[in-house]
mmCIF file of C-alpha atoms in Angstrom:
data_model
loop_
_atom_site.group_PDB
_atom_site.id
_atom_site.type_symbol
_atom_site.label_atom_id
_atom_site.label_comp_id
_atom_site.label_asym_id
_atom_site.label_seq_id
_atom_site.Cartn_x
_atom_site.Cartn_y
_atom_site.Cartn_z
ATOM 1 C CA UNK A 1 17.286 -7.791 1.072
ATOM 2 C CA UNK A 2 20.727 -9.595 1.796
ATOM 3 C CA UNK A 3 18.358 -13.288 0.391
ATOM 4 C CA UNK A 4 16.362 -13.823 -2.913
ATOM 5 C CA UNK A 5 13.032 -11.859 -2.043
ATOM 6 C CA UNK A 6 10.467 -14.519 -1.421
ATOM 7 C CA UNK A 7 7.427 -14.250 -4.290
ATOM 8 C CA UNK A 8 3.852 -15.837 -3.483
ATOM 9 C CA UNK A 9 2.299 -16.425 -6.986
ATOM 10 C CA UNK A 10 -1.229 -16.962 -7.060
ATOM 11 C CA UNK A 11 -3.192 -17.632 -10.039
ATOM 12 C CA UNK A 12 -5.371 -21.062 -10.927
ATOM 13 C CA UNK A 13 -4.281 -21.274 -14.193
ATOM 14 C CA UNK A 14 -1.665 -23.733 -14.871
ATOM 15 C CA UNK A 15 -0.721 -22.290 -17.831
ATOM 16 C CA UNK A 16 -0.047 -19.392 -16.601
ATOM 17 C CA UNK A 17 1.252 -19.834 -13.155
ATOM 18 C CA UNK A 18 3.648 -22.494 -14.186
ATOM 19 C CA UNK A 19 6.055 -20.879 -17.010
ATOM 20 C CA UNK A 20 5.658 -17.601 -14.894
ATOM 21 C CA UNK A 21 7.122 -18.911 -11.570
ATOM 22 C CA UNK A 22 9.792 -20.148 -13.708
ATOM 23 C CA UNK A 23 10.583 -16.743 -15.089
ATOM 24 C CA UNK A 24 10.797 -15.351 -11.838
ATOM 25 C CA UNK A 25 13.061 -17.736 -10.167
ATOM 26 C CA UNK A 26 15.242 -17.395 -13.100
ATOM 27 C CA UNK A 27 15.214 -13.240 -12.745
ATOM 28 C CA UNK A 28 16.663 -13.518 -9.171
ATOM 29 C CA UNK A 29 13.513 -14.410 -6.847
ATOM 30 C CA UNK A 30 12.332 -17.165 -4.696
ATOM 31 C CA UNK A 31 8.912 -18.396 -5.635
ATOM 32 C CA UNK A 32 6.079 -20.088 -4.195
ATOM 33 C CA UNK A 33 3.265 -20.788 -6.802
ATOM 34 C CA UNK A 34 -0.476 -21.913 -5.532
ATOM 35 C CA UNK A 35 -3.499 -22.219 -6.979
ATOM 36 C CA UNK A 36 -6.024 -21.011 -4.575
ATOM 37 C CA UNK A 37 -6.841 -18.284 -2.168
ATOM 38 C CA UNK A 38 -7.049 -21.043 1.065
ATOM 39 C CA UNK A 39 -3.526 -22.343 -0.029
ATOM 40 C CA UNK A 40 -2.330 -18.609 -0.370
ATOM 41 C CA UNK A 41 -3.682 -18.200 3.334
ATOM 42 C CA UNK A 42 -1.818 -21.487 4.418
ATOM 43 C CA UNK A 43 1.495 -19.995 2.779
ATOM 44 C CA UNK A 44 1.111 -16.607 4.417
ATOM 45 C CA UNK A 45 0.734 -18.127 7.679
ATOM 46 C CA UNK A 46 3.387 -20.497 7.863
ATOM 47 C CA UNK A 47 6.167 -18.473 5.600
ATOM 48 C CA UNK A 48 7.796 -15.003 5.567
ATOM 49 C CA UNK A 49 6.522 -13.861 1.684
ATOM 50 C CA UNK A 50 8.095 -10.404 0.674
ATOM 51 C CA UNK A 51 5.300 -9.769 -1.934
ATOM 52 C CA UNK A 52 2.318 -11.527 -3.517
ATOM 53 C CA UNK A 53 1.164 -11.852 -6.822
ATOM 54 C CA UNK A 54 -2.021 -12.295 -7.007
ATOM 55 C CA UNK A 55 -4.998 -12.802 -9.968
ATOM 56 C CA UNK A 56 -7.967 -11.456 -9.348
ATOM 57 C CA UNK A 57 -10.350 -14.208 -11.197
ATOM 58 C CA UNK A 58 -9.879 -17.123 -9.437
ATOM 59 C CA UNK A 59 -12.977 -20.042 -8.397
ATOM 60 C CA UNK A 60 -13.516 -19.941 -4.860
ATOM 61 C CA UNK A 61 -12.593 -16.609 -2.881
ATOM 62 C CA UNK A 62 -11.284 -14.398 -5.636
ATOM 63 C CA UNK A 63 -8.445 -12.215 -5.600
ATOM 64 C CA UNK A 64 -10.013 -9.149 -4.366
ATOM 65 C CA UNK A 65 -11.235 -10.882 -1.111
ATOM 66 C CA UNK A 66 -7.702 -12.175 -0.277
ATOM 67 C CA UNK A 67 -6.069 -9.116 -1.413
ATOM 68 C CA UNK A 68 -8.357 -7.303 1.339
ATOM 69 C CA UNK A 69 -7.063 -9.592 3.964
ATOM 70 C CA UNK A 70 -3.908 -9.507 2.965
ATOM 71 C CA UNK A 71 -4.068 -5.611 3.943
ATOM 72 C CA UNK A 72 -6.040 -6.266 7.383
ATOM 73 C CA UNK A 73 -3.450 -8.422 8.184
ATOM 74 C CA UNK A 74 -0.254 -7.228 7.290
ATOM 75 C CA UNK A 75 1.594 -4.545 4.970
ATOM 76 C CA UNK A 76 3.009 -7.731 2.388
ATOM 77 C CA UNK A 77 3.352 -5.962 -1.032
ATOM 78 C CA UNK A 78 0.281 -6.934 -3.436
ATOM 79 C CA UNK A 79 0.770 -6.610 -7.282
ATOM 80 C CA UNK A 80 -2.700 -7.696 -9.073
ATOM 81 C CA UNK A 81 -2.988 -9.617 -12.139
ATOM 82 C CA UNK A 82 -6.200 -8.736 -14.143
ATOM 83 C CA UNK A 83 -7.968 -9.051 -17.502
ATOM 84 C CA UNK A 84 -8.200 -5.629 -19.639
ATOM 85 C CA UNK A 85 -12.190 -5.608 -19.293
ATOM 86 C CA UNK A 86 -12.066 -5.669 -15.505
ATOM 87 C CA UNK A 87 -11.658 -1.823 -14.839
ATOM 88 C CA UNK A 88 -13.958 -1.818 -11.621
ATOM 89 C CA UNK A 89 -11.928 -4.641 -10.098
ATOM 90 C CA UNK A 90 -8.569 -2.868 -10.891
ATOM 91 C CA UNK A 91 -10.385 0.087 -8.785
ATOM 92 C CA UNK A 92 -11.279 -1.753 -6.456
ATOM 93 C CA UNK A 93 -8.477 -3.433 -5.496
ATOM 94 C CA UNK A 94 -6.263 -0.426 -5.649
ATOM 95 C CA UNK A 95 -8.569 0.892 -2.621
ATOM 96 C CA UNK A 96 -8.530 -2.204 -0.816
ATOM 97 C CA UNK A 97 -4.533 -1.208 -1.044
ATOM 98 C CA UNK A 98 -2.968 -3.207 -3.811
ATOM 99 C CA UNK A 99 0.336 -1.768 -4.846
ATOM 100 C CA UNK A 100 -0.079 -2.332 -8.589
ATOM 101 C CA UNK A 101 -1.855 -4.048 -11.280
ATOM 102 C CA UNK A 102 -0.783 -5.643 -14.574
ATOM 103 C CA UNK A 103 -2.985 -6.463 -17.146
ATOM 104 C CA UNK A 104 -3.680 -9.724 -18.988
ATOM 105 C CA UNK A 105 -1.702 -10.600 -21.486
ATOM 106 C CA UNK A 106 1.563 -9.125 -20.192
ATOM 107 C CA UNK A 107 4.947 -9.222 -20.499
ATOM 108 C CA UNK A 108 6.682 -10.928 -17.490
ATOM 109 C CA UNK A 109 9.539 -8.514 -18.009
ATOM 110 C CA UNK A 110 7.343 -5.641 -17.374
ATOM 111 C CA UNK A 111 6.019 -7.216 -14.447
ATOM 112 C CA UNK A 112 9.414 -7.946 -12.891
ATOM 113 C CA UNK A 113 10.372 -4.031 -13.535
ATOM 114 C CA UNK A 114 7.325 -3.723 -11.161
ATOM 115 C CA UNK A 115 8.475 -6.082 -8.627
ATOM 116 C CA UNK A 116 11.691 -4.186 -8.385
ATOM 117 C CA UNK A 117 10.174 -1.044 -8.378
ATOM 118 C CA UNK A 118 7.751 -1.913 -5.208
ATOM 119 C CA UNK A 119 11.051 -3.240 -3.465
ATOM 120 C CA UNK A 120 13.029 0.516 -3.776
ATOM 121 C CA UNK A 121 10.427 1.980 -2.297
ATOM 122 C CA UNK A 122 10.326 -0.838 0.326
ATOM 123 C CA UNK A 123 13.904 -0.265 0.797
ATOM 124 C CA UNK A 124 13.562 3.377 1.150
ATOM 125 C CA UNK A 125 10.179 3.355 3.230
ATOM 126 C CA UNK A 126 11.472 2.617 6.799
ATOM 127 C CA UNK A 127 12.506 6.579 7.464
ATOM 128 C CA UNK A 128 10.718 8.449 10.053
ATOM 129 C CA UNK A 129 9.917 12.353 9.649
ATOM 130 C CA UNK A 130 10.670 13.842 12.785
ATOM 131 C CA UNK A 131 8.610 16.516 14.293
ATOM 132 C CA UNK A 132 9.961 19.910 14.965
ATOM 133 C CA UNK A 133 10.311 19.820 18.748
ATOM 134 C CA UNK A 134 9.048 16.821 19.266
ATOM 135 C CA UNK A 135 5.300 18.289 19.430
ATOM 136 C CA UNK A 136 1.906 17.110 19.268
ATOM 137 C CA UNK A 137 -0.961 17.919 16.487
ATOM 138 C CA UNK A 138 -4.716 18.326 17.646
ATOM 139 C CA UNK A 139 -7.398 18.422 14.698
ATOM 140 C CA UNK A 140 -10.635 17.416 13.744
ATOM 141 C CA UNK A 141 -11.011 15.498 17.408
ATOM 142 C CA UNK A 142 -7.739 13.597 16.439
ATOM 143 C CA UNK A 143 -4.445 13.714 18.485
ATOM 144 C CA UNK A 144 -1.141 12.977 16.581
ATOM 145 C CA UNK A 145 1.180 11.433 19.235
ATOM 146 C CA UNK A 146 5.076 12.214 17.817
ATOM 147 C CA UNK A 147 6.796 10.257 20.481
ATOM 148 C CA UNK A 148 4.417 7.379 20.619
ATOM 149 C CA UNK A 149 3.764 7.933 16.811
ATOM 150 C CA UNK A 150 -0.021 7.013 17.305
ATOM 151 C CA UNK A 151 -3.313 8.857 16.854
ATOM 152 C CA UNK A 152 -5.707 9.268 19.548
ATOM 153 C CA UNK A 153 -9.334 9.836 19.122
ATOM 154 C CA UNK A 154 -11.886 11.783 20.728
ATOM 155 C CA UNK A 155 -12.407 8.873 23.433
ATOM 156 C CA UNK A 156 -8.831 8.895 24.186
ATOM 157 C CA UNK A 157 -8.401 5.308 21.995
ATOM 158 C CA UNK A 158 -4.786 4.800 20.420
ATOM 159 C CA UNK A 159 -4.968 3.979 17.221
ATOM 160 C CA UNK A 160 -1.140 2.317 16.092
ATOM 161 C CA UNK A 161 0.185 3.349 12.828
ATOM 162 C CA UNK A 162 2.635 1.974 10.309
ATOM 163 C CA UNK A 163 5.980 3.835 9.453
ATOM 164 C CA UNK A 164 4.093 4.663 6.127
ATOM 165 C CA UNK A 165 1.202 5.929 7.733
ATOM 166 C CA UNK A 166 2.831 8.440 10.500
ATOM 167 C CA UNK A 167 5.285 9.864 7.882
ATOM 168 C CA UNK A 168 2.433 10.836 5.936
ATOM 169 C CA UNK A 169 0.178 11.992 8.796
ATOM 170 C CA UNK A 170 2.689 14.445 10.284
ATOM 171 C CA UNK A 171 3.765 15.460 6.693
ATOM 172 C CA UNK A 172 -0.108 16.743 6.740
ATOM 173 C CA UNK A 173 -0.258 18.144 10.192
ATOM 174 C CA UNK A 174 2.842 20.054 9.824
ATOM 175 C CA UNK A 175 1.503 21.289 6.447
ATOM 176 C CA UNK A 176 -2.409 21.762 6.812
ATOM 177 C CA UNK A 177 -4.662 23.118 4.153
ATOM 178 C CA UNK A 178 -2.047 22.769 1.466
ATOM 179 C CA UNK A 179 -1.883 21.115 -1.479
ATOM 180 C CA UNK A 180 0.645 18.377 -1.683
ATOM 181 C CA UNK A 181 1.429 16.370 -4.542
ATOM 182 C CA UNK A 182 2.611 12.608 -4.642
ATOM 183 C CA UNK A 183 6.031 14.209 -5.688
ATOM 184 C CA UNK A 184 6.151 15.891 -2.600
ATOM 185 C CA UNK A 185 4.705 13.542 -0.160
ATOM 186 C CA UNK A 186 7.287 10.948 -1.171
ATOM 187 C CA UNK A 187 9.779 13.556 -0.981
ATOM 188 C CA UNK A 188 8.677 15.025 2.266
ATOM 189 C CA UNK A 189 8.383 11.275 3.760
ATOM 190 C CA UNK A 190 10.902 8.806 1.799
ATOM 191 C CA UNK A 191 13.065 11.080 0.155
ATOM 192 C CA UNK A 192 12.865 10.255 -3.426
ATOM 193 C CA UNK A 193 10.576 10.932 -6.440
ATOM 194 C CA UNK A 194 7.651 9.205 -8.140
ATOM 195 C CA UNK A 195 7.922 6.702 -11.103
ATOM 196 C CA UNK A 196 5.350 6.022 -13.388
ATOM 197 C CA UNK A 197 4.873 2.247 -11.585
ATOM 198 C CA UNK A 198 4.200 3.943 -8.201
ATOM 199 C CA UNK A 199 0.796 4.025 -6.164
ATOM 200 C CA UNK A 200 2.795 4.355 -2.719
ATOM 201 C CA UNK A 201 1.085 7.454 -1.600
ATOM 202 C CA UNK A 202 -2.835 6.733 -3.044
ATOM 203 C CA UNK A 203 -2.478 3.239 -0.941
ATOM 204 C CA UNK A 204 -1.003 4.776 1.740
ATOM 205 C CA UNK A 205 -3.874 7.940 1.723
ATOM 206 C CA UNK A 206 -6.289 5.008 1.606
ATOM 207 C CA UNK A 207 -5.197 3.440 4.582
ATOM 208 C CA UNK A 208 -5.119 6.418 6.035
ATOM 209 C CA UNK A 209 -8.330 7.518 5.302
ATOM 210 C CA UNK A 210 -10.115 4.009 6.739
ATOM 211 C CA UNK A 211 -8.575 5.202 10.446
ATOM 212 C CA UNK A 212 -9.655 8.562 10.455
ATOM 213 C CA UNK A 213 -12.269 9.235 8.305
ATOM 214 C CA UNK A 214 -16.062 8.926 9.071
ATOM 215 C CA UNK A 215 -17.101 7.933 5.259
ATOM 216 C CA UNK A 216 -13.970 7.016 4.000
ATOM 217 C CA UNK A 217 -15.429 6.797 0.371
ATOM 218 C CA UNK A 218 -16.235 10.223 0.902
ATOM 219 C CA UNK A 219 -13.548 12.252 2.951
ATOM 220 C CA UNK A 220 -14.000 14.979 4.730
ATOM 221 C CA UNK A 221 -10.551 15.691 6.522
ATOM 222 C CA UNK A 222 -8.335 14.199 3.848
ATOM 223 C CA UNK A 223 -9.080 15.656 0.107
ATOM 224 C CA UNK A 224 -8.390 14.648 -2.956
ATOM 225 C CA UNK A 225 -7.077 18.098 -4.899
ATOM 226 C CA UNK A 226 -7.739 16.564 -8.967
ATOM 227 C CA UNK A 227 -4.872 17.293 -10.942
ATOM 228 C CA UNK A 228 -2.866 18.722 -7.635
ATOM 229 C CA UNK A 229 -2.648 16.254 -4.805
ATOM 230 C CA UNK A 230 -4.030 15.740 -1.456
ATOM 231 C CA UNK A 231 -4.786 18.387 1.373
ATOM 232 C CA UNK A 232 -5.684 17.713 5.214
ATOM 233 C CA UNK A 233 -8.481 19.844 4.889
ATOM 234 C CA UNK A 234 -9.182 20.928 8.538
ATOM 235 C CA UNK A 235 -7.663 23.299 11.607
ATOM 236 C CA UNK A 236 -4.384 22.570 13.408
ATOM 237 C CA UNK A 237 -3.096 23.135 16.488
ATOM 238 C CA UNK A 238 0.720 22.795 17.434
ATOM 239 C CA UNK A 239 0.946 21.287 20.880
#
C-alpha cells in the first residue's frame, strides 16, 4: 500500500479505544476510532477502511453481528478483540470469517505484528492459479468455470468468486481426494508459507464451504482431515 493503511477501530470503551488508536497512528497507520457498531456501518459506507478492529462485547449490535456483515458485504480484513473467557465467541467469529483474534489484556505490539501479518498475505493474495489448459472441473453437480472463474450449479446459476476463493477451488479440483495441508494450500495458491498468526486458508475454506455446501456446519464435499488438512472429498471430471 503506497498510503498509511486505513484502520477502523471499534471498541466502546474509552479507555481502551483511545490510547490504542494512538498507538496505532504512531506505528505507521491511519485510524478511525468509533464506538458503536451503527457508526462502524456509517464509516464503512462512506470510507475505503483496509482492515477493522473490532471488539466483540459491545451494547447494542455486538461485534459478532457486524463482523458477519462485514463478510456479506465485502472481503475488509477483521481482527477480533475478545475477553479470555469468551472461547465460543472466538469460534464463532472465526467461522463467520474473522481473520484473527487477540485476547483481552494484550499487548498492542502483538496486535500490530498481526496487522502486518494480515497485510503480507493481502499483498501476496491477488495471484491467480491457472488451470492446465484452460479446462473445466465437473463434481458433485458443481461446474468450475476457469475462464469465467465462477461455479455453476446444477440449475445452471453462476455463483462469482473472490481471487481467494477460485485459487483454492481449482487447487482442490486439480487435486481431488487428497489431503492438503494449510502449508500447501497457501503454497499451491499464494506462494508462501504459514505463520503462526495465519487463519487465511480456514476463513477462506469457510467461505467456501457456505457456497457449495448443503450443511455447511457439516460438509460433505469439503473435509476437514484433523491433524492433516482439508480434502475435496468427491469425483472429478476434467473437461
Amino acid at each position: 500500500m503506497s498510503e498509511k493503511p486505513h484502520l477502523l477501530l471499534v471498541d466502546d470503551e474509552r479507555s481502551i479505544r483511545e490510547p490504542l488508536a494512538q498507538y496505532l497512528s504512531r506505528n505507521g497507520f491511519r485510524v478511525t476510532a468509533v464506538d458503536s457498531a451503527a457508526e462502524a456501518r456509517i464509516r464503512l459506507n462512506a470510507n475505503a477502511i483496509d482492515l477493522v478492529i473490532l471488539d466483540i462485547m459491545m451494547p447494542g449490535e455486538d461485534g459478532l453481528s457486524l463482523c458477519r456483515y462485514i463478510r456479506e458485504t465485502s472481503e475488509i480484513p477483521v481482527i477480533l478483540l475478545t475477553a479470555r473467557t469468551e472461547e465460543t465467541d472466538r469460534i464463532v467469529g472465526l467461522e463467520m470469517g474473522a481473520d484473527d483474534y487477540v485476547l483481552k489484556p494484550f499487548s498492542p505490539r502483538e496486535l500490530v505484528a498481526r496487522i502486518k501479518v494480515i497485510f503480507r498475505r493481502v499483498a501476496t493474495g491477488g495471484q491467480r492459479v491457472t488451470a492446465p489448459d484452460g479446462a473445466n472441473y465437473s463434481f458433485a453437480g458443481w461446474l468450475l468455470k476457469t475462464q469465467e472463474r465462477t461455479l455453476v450449479d446444477s440449475e445452471g446459476v453462476s455463483l462469482p468468486l473472490s481471487t481467494a476463493e477460485y485459487n483454492l477451488m481449482l487447487a482442490f479440483a486439480t487435486r481431488p481426494n487428497s489431503v492438503l495441508s494449510r502449508d500447501q494450500l497457501l503454497d499451491i495458491t499464494q506462494g508462501r508459507e504459514a505463520n503462526a498468526f495465519d487463519r487465511a486458508i480456514d476463513n477462506q475454506i469457510s467461505r467456501l464451504r457456505k457456497k457449495i455446501e448443503p450443511d455447511p456446519k457439516n460438509p460433505t464435499l469439503i473435509k476437514t482431515v484433523w491433524g492433516g488438512g482439508y480434502t475435496l472429498s468427491a469425483e472429478v471430471r476434467k473437461l
